[in-house]
Amino acid sequence: MNIHEYQAKDLFDRFGVPCPNGKAAATPEEAQEVAKSLGAGVMVVKSQIHAGGRGKGVFKNGYQGGVHVVKSPEEAGEVAAKMLGQVLVTKQTGEAGRLVRKVMVSEGVAIRRELYLAILLDRQTCRPVIIVSTEGGMDIEDVAARTPEKILREFVHPLAGLQPYQVRKLSHALGLTTSARQFGRLLQALYKLFIDCDCSMVEINPLVVTADDQVMALDAKFNFDDNALYRHPEITALRDTDEEDPREVAAAAHDLNYIGLDGNIACLVNGAGLAMATMDIIKHHGGDPANFLDVGGGASTEQVAAAFNIILSDRKVKGIFINIFGGIMDCNIVAQGVVAAARETGLSLPLVVRLEGNNVEAAKATLAASALNIVSAAGMDDGALKIVTAVN
């Protein structure tokens, strides 16, 4: 789960991570009022979408940049009017872009240095890792490719927590002297936020040193562990489903794992490994998967029917491949869900089904008795070849 920058600022305030004052606005008038409340001086108007690269983005109305520096409340309102209700395209959104529903107006900061700071989970060591670089304000991927020596990683023991010597080590790596103590306080607060809120990533780019030697988070990107959200209803409430694929939102409501892709052959599979193998074998036979859809090992008939309906909501889909290996899963439950959904929707697309394992004979009987136009497959390879042939 992701959150917006203005929501991240609220979390920073709660945990004592220094950041500029600012508020979100949904209309140009609100943006102007927020700017007035911040007082005179330089301010920044930022588009609020779940994607990076906003400053270099371009709106589909031709307006350049999703982040602008302004010098008056009137100018803040004018800039907000050009952003709100418009689609911003960045290198992370793809050509479709994202609709800007809110902007954040924050006070400007006199920047002396721009740094990079992130905390994330390293899966290889199973530990939190703090990543810093003196090359802030630019894409960390570019820094890693061109000057990897400018990136320092510090692993934190999950039980011992962040140690003072590690803070000093990171301060030294960033070349901080007079502001080292402030950086230490910020890093300790950020690490506490990361652990207490069950984050999978917190990224600050840039982390800035101001002209008066203050250390501040000027921007923020958060990811949270979905499996831990039940412990954090106040964070779950921050979820903005308008920023998510509606098919993924519908899938999550039924405890299904769905990721939309660009192809035209939909996959309904049980198990993440089998789902990836299914997509691979479709590609091997010259097809293009339209989705990753894992119904899990204990799906009900209703969940399978919901998965089927989500698949059919994608207009790019020209055929469906159901690939089920019944270990924990009862194949007949899948068959009943498929039959119910196909009848409800009046399915006319090619449908290939491969079933194997638990209660498979009953499942095959259910499909045969349905009198629906369903092609049976002898195995995964056979099924993939049949659906690619049917679609092409």
Tab-separated table of C-alpha atoms in Angstrom:
chain	number	residue	atom	x	y	z
A	1	MET	CA	0.000	0.000	0.000
A	2	ASN	CA	1.199	3.519	-0.869
A	3	ILE	CA	0.200	6.923	0.487
A	4	HIS	CA	0.404	10.493	-0.791
A	5	GLU	CA	3.114	12.969	0.153
A	6	TYR	CA	0.750	15.104	2.235
A	7	GLN	CA	-0.215	11.979	4.204
A	8	ALA	CA	3.462	11.137	4.649
A	9	LYS	CA	3.979	14.614	6.116
A	10	ASP	CA	1.354	13.852	8.759
A	11	LEU	CA	3.268	10.699	9.713
A	12	PHE	CA	6.518	12.681	9.845
A	13	ASP	CA	4.897	15.193	12.194
A	14	ARG	CA	3.602	12.373	14.396
A	15	PHE	CA	7.058	10.784	14.780
A	16	GLY	CA	9.085	13.982	14.901
A	17	VAL	CA	10.766	13.833	11.489
A	18	PRO	CA	11.457	17.473	10.471
A	19	CYS	CA	9.776	18.574	7.240
A	20	PRO	CA	8.417	21.850	5.797
A	21	ASN	CA	4.953	23.056	6.777
A	22	GLY	CA	2.268	22.418	4.215
A	23	LYS	CA	-1.238	21.154	3.515
A	24	ALA	CA	-3.192	19.472	0.748
A	25	ALA	CA	-5.754	21.295	-1.390
A	26	ALA	CA	-8.442	19.944	-3.705
A	27	THR	CA	-9.338	23.237	-5.418
A	28	PRO	CA	-7.412	26.314	-6.597
A	29	GLU	CA	-9.188	28.346	-3.914
A	30	GLU	CA	-8.052	25.944	-1.203
A	31	ALA	CA	-4.503	26.083	-2.543
A	32	GLN	CA	-4.568	29.872	-2.324
A	33	GLU	CA	-5.867	29.752	1.263
A	34	VAL	CA	-3.170	27.262	2.286
A	35	ALA	CA	-0.533	29.525	0.734
A	36	LYS	CA	-1.902	32.499	2.691
A	37	SER	CA	-1.737	30.515	5.937
A	38	LEU	CA	1.935	29.739	5.301
A	39	GLY	CA	2.752	33.446	5.151
A	40	ALA	CA	4.888	35.397	2.704
A	41	GLY	CA	7.833	33.947	0.849
A	42	VAL	CA	8.629	31.170	-1.573
A	43	MET	CA	6.290	28.174	-1.638
A	44	VAL	CA	6.060	24.938	-3.605
A	45	VAL	CA	2.959	23.464	-5.263
A	46	LYS	CA	3.208	19.701	-5.787
A	47	SER	CA	0.856	17.361	-7.634
A	48	GLN	CA	-0.266	14.460	-5.453
A	49	ILE	CA	-0.185	11.125	-7.285
A	50	HIS	CA	1.242	7.702	-6.483
A	51	ALA	CA	4.203	8.011	-8.848
A	52	GLY	CA	7.672	9.500	-8.883
A	53	GLY	CA	9.239	11.863	-11.375
A	54	ARG	CA	6.518	14.484	-10.916
A	55	GLY	CA	8.836	17.452	-11.348
A	56	LYS	CA	9.860	16.294	-14.819
A	57	GLY	CA	6.369	15.127	-15.755
A	58	VAL	CA	4.106	16.691	-18.375
A	59	PHE	CA	0.350	17.156	-18.136
A	60	LYS	CA	-1.790	16.039	-21.052
A	61	ASN	CA	-3.045	19.622	-21.319
A	62	GLY	CA	0.536	20.613	-22.200
A	63	TYR	CA	1.467	22.129	-18.828
A	64	GLN	CA	5.063	21.296	-17.958
A	65	GLY	CA	6.010	19.879	-14.554
A	66	GLY	CA	4.046	18.527	-11.612
A	67	VAL	CA	6.085	20.552	-9.083
A	68	HIS	CA	6.307	24.362	-9.254
A	69	VAL	CA	7.873	27.085	-7.110
A	70	VAL	CA	5.558	30.068	-6.515
A	71	LYS	CA	5.992	33.406	-4.742
A	72	SER	CA	2.467	34.426	-3.795
A	73	PRO	CA	-0.880	32.881	-2.791
A	74	GLU	CA	-2.396	34.099	-6.065
A	75	GLU	CA	0.283	32.326	-8.061
A	76	ALA	CA	-0.252	29.161	-5.975
A	77	GLY	CA	-3.934	29.224	-6.932
A	78	GLU	CA	-3.115	29.754	-10.612
A	79	VAL	CA	-0.647	26.853	-10.689
A	80	ALA	CA	-3.062	24.584	-8.819
A	81	ALA	CA	-5.766	25.389	-11.379
A	82	LYS	CA	-3.483	24.110	-14.157
A	83	MET	CA	-2.798	20.858	-12.272
A	84	LEU	CA	-6.057	19.861	-10.597
A	85	GLY	CA	-8.331	17.692	-12.698
A	86	GLN	CA	-5.555	17.135	-15.242
A	87	VAL	CA	-3.645	13.969	-16.124
A	88	LEU	CA	0.065	14.009	-15.281
A	89	VAL	CA	2.374	11.701	-17.230
A	90	THR	CA	5.721	10.747	-15.687
A	91	LYS	CA	8.201	8.002	-16.474
A	92	GLN	CA	6.605	5.925	-13.700
A	93	THR	CA	2.960	6.335	-14.751
A	94	GLY	CA	3.297	5.194	-18.356
A	95	GLU	CA	1.445	6.920	-21.195
A	96	ALA	CA	-1.903	6.665	-19.403
A	97	GLY	CA	-0.712	9.056	-16.664
A	98	ARG	CA	-2.520	9.763	-13.388
A	99	LEU	CA	-5.342	12.175	-12.659
A	100	VAL	CA	-4.330	14.866	-10.154
A	101	ARG	CA	-7.090	15.230	-7.574
A	102	LYS	CA	-5.075	17.119	-4.952
A	103	VAL	CA	-2.017	19.302	-4.709
A	104	MET	CA	0.185	20.006	-1.715
A	105	VAL	CA	1.263	23.554	-0.971
A	106	SER	CA	4.300	23.747	1.305
A	107	GLU	CA	6.701	26.436	2.424
A	108	GLY	CA	9.905	26.846	0.463
A	109	VAL	CA	13.297	25.978	1.912
A	110	ALA	CA	16.704	27.546	1.227
A	111	ILE	CA	18.636	24.420	0.220
A	112	ARG	CA	22.373	24.126	0.712
A	113	ARG	CA	22.756	20.399	0.013
A	114	GLU	CA	20.562	17.593	-1.327
A	115	LEU	CA	21.033	14.053	0.010
A	116	TYR	CA	19.295	10.706	-0.359
A	117	LEU	CA	17.968	8.567	2.500
A	118	ALA	CA	15.864	5.411	2.476
A	119	ILE	CA	15.020	2.542	4.814
A	120	LEU	CA	13.726	-0.697	3.354
A	121	LEU	CA	13.644	-4.424	3.980
A	122	ASP	CA	16.475	-6.447	2.468
A	123	ARG	CA	15.067	-9.862	1.633
A	124	GLN	CA	18.447	-11.523	1.283
A	125	THR	CA	19.612	-10.709	4.826
A	126	CYS	CA	16.098	-10.442	6.320
A	127	ARG	CA	17.067	-7.133	7.912
A	128	PRO	CA	16.158	-3.470	7.551
A	129	VAL	CA	18.777	-1.650	5.500
A	130	ILE	CA	19.450	2.088	5.520
A	131	ILE	CA	20.621	3.478	2.190
A	132	VAL	CA	22.218	6.922	1.932
A	133	SER	CA	23.910	8.890	-0.816
A	134	THR	CA	25.368	12.343	-1.265
A	135	GLU	CA	23.622	12.417	-4.668
A	136	GLY	CA	20.152	13.480	-3.568
A	137	GLY	CA	17.480	15.062	-5.706
A	138	MET	CA	18.008	12.673	-8.613
A	139	ASP	CA	16.978	9.123	-9.488
A	140	ILE	CA	18.807	6.714	-7.206
A	141	GLU	CA	18.743	4.135	-10.029
A	142	ASP	CA	20.865	6.479	-12.153
A	143	VAL	CA	23.297	6.988	-9.279
A	144	ALA	CA	23.561	3.215	-8.807
A	145	ALA	CA	24.287	2.736	-12.504
A	146	ARG	CA	26.834	5.544	-12.944
A	147	THR	CA	28.497	5.992	-9.546
A	148	PRO	CA	27.627	3.016	-7.306
A	149	GLU	CA	30.443	3.952	-4.922
A	150	LYS	CA	28.358	6.951	-3.842
A	151	ILE	CA	25.718	4.693	-2.298
A	152	LEU	CA	26.246	3.359	1.231
A	153	ARG	CA	24.182	0.570	2.798
A	154	GLU	CA	23.987	-0.008	6.538
A	155	PHE	CA	22.159	-3.137	7.758
A	156	VAL	CA	20.334	-2.957	11.086
A	157	HIS	CA	19.910	-5.942	13.381
A	158	PRO	CA	16.142	-6.359	13.857
A	159	LEU	CA	16.471	-7.026	17.605
A	160	ALA	CA	19.294	-4.637	18.515
A	161	GLY	CA	17.845	-1.816	16.443
A	162	LEU	CA	19.655	1.211	15.060
A	163	GLN	CA	22.881	1.794	17.024
A	164	PRO	CA	24.607	5.151	17.703
A	165	TYR	CA	27.796	4.043	15.940
A	166	GLN	CA	25.748	3.364	12.793
A	167	VAL	CA	24.261	6.852	12.915
A	168	ARG	CA	27.781	8.327	13.231
A	169	LYS	CA	28.995	6.182	10.353
A	170	LEU	CA	26.185	7.379	8.079
A	171	SER	CA	26.658	11.018	9.122
A	172	HIS	CA	30.343	10.774	8.219
A	173	ALA	CA	29.535	9.135	4.866
A	174	LEU	CA	27.257	12.064	4.007
A	175	GLY	CA	29.885	14.603	4.997
A	176	LEU	CA	27.750	16.065	7.761
A	177	THR	CA	29.613	17.935	10.471
A	178	THR	CA	27.749	20.789	12.152
A	179	SER	CA	24.396	19.203	11.229
A	180	ALA	CA	25.365	15.638	12.234
A	181	ARG	CA	23.418	15.747	15.505
A	182	GLN	CA	20.261	16.914	13.741
A	183	PHE	CA	20.657	14.167	11.151
A	184	GLY	CA	21.011	11.627	13.970
A	185	ARG	CA	17.751	12.707	15.577
A	186	LEU	CA	15.959	12.604	12.219
A	187	LEU	CA	17.323	9.133	11.403
A	188	GLN	CA	16.344	7.707	14.794
A	189	ALA	CA	12.821	9.127	14.407
A	190	LEU	CA	12.538	7.776	10.865
A	191	TYR	CA	13.682	4.304	11.903
A	192	LYS	CA	11.107	4.247	14.717
A	193	LEU	CA	8.423	5.248	12.201
A	194	PHE	CA	9.573	2.501	9.828
A	195	ILE	CA	9.353	-0.202	12.505
A	196	ASP	CA	6.260	0.981	14.372
A	197	CYS	CA	4.186	1.404	11.198
A	198	ASP	CA	5.316	-1.866	9.571
A	199	CYS	CA	6.711	-0.105	6.521
A	200	SER	CA	8.402	-2.018	3.727
A	201	MET	CA	10.037	1.176	2.448
A	202	VAL	CA	10.460	4.820	3.399
A	203	GLU	CA	12.346	6.966	0.882
A	204	ILE	CA	13.315	10.627	1.297
A	205	ASN	CA	14.631	12.189	-1.881
A	206	PRO	CA	15.839	14.772	-1.325
A	207	LEU	CA	16.845	14.958	2.296
A	208	VAL	CA	18.155	18.516	2.490
A	209	VAL	CA	20.540	20.550	4.585
A	210	THR	CA	19.205	24.091	4.693
A	211	ALA	CA	21.120	27.356	4.645
A	212	ASP	CA	20.746	27.599	8.423
A	213	ASP	CA	22.096	24.041	8.911
A	214	GLN	CA	18.770	22.298	9.513
A	215	VAL	CA	18.189	18.760	8.165
A	216	MET	CA	14.749	18.235	6.613
A	217	ALA	CA	12.757	15.685	4.639
A	218	LEU	CA	11.673	17.548	1.531
A	219	ASP	CA	9.858	14.671	-0.123
A	220	ALA	CA	8.698	11.203	0.909
A	221	LYS	CA	7.581	7.905	-0.551
A	222	PHE	CA	6.083	5.194	1.660
A	223	ASN	CA	5.236	1.532	1.118
A	224	PHE	CA	3.521	-0.503	3.835
A	225	ASP	CA	3.403	-4.248	4.371
A	226	ASP	CA	-0.140	-5.201	3.344
A	227	ASN	CA	-0.044	-8.223	5.652
A	228	ALA	CA	0.433	-5.962	8.682
A	229	LEU	CA	-2.246	-3.394	7.911
A	230	TYR	CA	-4.719	-5.103	10.238
A	231	ARG	CA	-2.593	-3.677	13.068
A	232	HIS	CA	-2.849	-0.133	11.701
A	233	PRO	CA	-6.437	0.935	10.948
A	234	GLU	CA	-5.320	4.576	11.004
A	235	ILE	CA	-2.900	3.865	8.136
A	236	THR	CA	-5.371	1.687	6.244
A	237	ALA	CA	-7.719	4.686	6.300
A	238	LEU	CA	-5.142	6.621	4.246
A	239	ARG	CA	-5.519	4.273	1.277
A	240	ASP	CA	-6.552	6.097	-1.902
A	241	THR	CA	-8.256	3.546	-4.144
A	242	ASP	CA	-8.612	6.181	-6.888
A	243	GLU	CA	-4.852	5.768	-7.412
A	244	GLU	CA	-5.130	2.012	-7.879
A	245	ASP	CA	-6.284	-0.221	-10.718
A	246	PRO	CA	-10.030	-0.783	-10.046
A	247	ARG	CA	-9.580	-4.452	-10.951
A	248	GLU	CA	-6.908	-4.812	-8.270
A	249	VAL	CA	-9.173	-3.054	-5.758
A	250	ALA	CA	-12.045	-5.440	-6.600
A	251	ALA	CA	-9.708	-8.424	-6.314
A	252	ALA	CA	-8.435	-7.311	-2.913
A	253	ALA	CA	-12.032	-7.024	-1.691
A	254	HIS	CA	-12.411	-10.754	-2.405
A	255	ASP	CA	-8.962	-11.703	-1.026
A	256	LEU	CA	-7.606	-12.411	-4.501
A	257	ASN	CA	-4.181	-11.508	-5.874
A	258	TYR	CA	-4.508	-9.675	-9.196
A	259	ILE	CA	-2.077	-7.650	-11.280
A	260	GLY	CA	-3.157	-6.280	-14.659
A	261	LEU	CA	-0.810	-6.692	-17.636
A	262	ASP	CA	-0.874	-5.587	-21.275
A	263	GLY	CA	-1.683	-8.852	-23.066
A	264	ASN	CA	-4.957	-10.449	-24.226
A	265	ILE	CA	-4.921	-13.928	-22.624
A	266	ALA	CA	-6.290	-13.931	-19.099
A	267	CYS	CA	-4.993	-16.431	-16.541
A	268	LEU	CA	-6.860	-17.807	-13.545
A	269	VAL	CA	-4.467	-19.883	-11.456
A	270	ASN	CA	-4.024	-21.103	-7.873
A	271	GLY	CA	-0.607	-20.338	-6.437
A	272	ALA	CA	1.878	-17.577	-7.264
A	273	GLY	CA	4.501	-19.974	-8.635
A	274	LEU	CA	2.016	-21.660	-10.937
A	275	ALA	CA	0.724	-18.244	-12.020
A	276	MET	CA	4.218	-17.149	-13.086
A	277	ALA	CA	4.863	-20.461	-14.837
A	278	THR	CA	1.530	-20.106	-16.662
A	279	MET	CA	2.412	-16.634	-17.896
A	280	ASP	CA	5.803	-17.901	-19.037
A	281	ILE	CA	4.378	-20.806	-21.010
A	282	ILE	CA	1.776	-18.593	-22.675
A	283	LYS	CA	4.602	-16.296	-23.738
A	284	HIS	CA	6.621	-19.330	-24.890
A	285	HIS	CA	3.824	-20.286	-27.299
A	286	GLY	CA	3.601	-16.767	-28.721
A	287	GLY	CA	0.806	-15.335	-26.587
A	288	ASP	CA	0.650	-12.373	-24.202
A	289	PRO	CA	-0.722	-12.711	-20.656
A	290	ALA	CA	-3.363	-10.143	-19.691
A	291	ASN	CA	-3.005	-10.579	-15.951
A	292	PHE	CA	-1.557	-12.349	-12.953
A	293	LEU	CA	-4.512	-13.755	-11.012
A	294	ASP	CA	-3.918	-16.103	-8.095
A	295	VAL	CA	-7.065	-17.346	-6.342
A	296	GLY	CA	-4.977	-19.019	-3.625
A	297	GLY	CA	-5.269	-22.465	-2.141
A	298	GLY	CA	-8.584	-22.149	-0.319
A	299	ALA	CA	-10.817	-20.080	-2.612
A	300	SER	CA	-14.593	-20.470	-2.465
A	301	THR	CA	-16.980	-20.776	-5.395
A	302	GLU	CA	-17.916	-17.126	-4.884
A	303	GLN	CA	-14.258	-16.038	-5.011
A	304	VAL	CA	-13.674	-17.938	-8.241
A	305	ALA	CA	-16.778	-16.349	-9.763
A	306	ALA	CA	-15.534	-12.923	-8.644
A	307	ALA	CA	-12.130	-13.632	-10.216
A	308	PHE	CA	-13.826	-14.578	-13.468
A	309	ASN	CA	-15.835	-11.346	-13.495
A	310	ILE	CA	-12.696	-9.282	-12.821
A	311	ILE	CA	-11.007	-10.952	-15.787
A	312	LEU	CA	-13.938	-10.131	-18.049
A	313	SER	CA	-13.890	-6.465	-16.990
A	314	ASP	CA	-10.649	-6.110	-19.004
A	315	ARG	CA	-11.725	-5.326	-22.568
A	316	LYS	CA	-8.341	-6.373	-23.929
A	317	VAL	CA	-8.991	-9.984	-22.953
A	318	LYS	CA	-9.629	-12.230	-25.971
A	319	GLY	CA	-9.316	-15.605	-24.287
A	320	ILE	CA	-9.085	-17.231	-20.848
A	321	PHE	CA	-6.800	-19.990	-19.591
A	322	ILE	CA	-7.722	-21.594	-16.272
A	323	ASN	CA	-4.825	-23.616	-14.865
A	324	ILE	CA	-5.550	-25.297	-11.527
A	325	PHE	CA	-3.477	-27.797	-9.602
A	326	GLY	CA	-5.617	-29.090	-6.771
A	327	GLY	CA	-3.449	-29.686	-3.762
A	328	ILE	CA	-5.250	-27.798	-1.009
A	329	MET	CA	-7.701	-26.451	-3.577
A	330	ASP	CA	-10.752	-28.528	-4.517
A	331	CYS	CA	-10.904	-28.553	-8.329
A	332	ASN	CA	-14.678	-28.919	-8.264
A	333	ILE	CA	-15.054	-25.628	-6.387
A	334	VAL	CA	-13.182	-23.933	-9.222
A	335	ALA	CA	-15.354	-25.674	-11.795
A	336	GLN	CA	-18.567	-24.599	-10.051
A	337	GLY	CA	-17.358	-20.983	-9.860
A	338	VAL	CA	-16.375	-20.962	-13.529
A	339	VAL	CA	-19.723	-22.390	-14.627
A	340	ALA	CA	-21.663	-19.892	-12.495
A	341	ALA	CA	-19.685	-16.911	-13.770
A	342	ALA	CA	-19.746	-18.042	-17.418
A	343	ARG	CA	-23.525	-18.408	-17.328
A	344	GLU	CA	-24.010	-15.097	-15.559
A	345	THR	CA	-21.868	-13.185	-18.057
A	346	GLY	CA	-22.919	-15.077	-21.203
A	347	LEU	CA	-19.278	-15.850	-21.957
A	348	SER	CA	-18.412	-15.870	-25.648
A	349	LEU	CA	-14.601	-15.809	-25.402
A	350	PRO	CA	-12.451	-18.925	-25.903
A	351	LEU	CA	-12.023	-20.729	-22.577
A	352	VAL	CA	-9.424	-23.439	-21.985
A	353	VAL	CA	-9.366	-25.284	-18.661
A	354	ARG	CA	-6.627	-27.494	-17.247
A	355	LEU	CA	-7.487	-29.194	-13.969
A	356	GLU	CA	-5.361	-31.663	-12.033
A	357	GLY	CA	-5.358	-33.033	-8.507
A	358	ASN	CA	-7.883	-32.954	-5.673
A	359	ASN	CA	-11.417	-33.960	-6.763
A	360	VAL	CA	-10.559	-33.472	-10.433
A	361	GLU	CA	-13.021	-36.076	-11.756
A	362	ALA	CA	-15.959	-34.315	-10.098
A	363	ALA	CA	-14.688	-31.025	-11.558
A	364	LYS	CA	-14.537	-32.456	-15.073
A	365	ALA	CA	-18.052	-33.801	-14.649
A	366	THR	CA	-19.279	-30.374	-13.537
A	367	LEU	CA	-17.767	-28.732	-16.605
A	368	ALA	CA	-19.119	-31.412	-18.952
A	369	ALA	CA	-22.633	-31.130	-17.507
A	370	SER	CA	-22.641	-27.353	-17.974
A	371	ALA	CA	-23.002	-27.643	-21.767
A	372	LEU	CA	-20.746	-24.582	-22.053
A	373	ASN	CA	-18.174	-24.238	-24.818
A	374	ILE	CA	-15.144	-25.152	-22.692
A	375	VAL	CA	-11.990	-26.687	-24.146
A	376	SER	CA	-10.323	-29.220	-21.879
A	377	ALA	CA	-6.519	-29.427	-21.725
A	378	ALA	CA	-4.435	-32.510	-20.939
A	379	GLY	CA	-1.720	-30.461	-19.237
A	380	MET	CA	-0.300	-26.988	-18.783
A	381	ASP	CA	1.665	-26.994	-22.035
A	382	ASP	CA	-1.320	-28.340	-23.973
A	383	GLY	CA	-3.625	-25.745	-22.418
A	384	ALA	CA	-1.308	-22.832	-23.183
A	385	LEU	CA	-0.930	-23.948	-26.801
A	386	LYS	CA	-4.719	-24.334	-27.198
A	387	ILE	CA	-5.569	-20.893	-25.817
A	388	VAL	CA	-2.867	-19.127	-27.839
A	389	THR	CA	-4.113	-20.893	-30.981
A	390	ALA	CA	-7.727	-19.994	-30.220
A	391	VAL	CA	-6.932	-16.314	-29.614
A	392	ASN	CA	-4.717	-15.991	-32.688
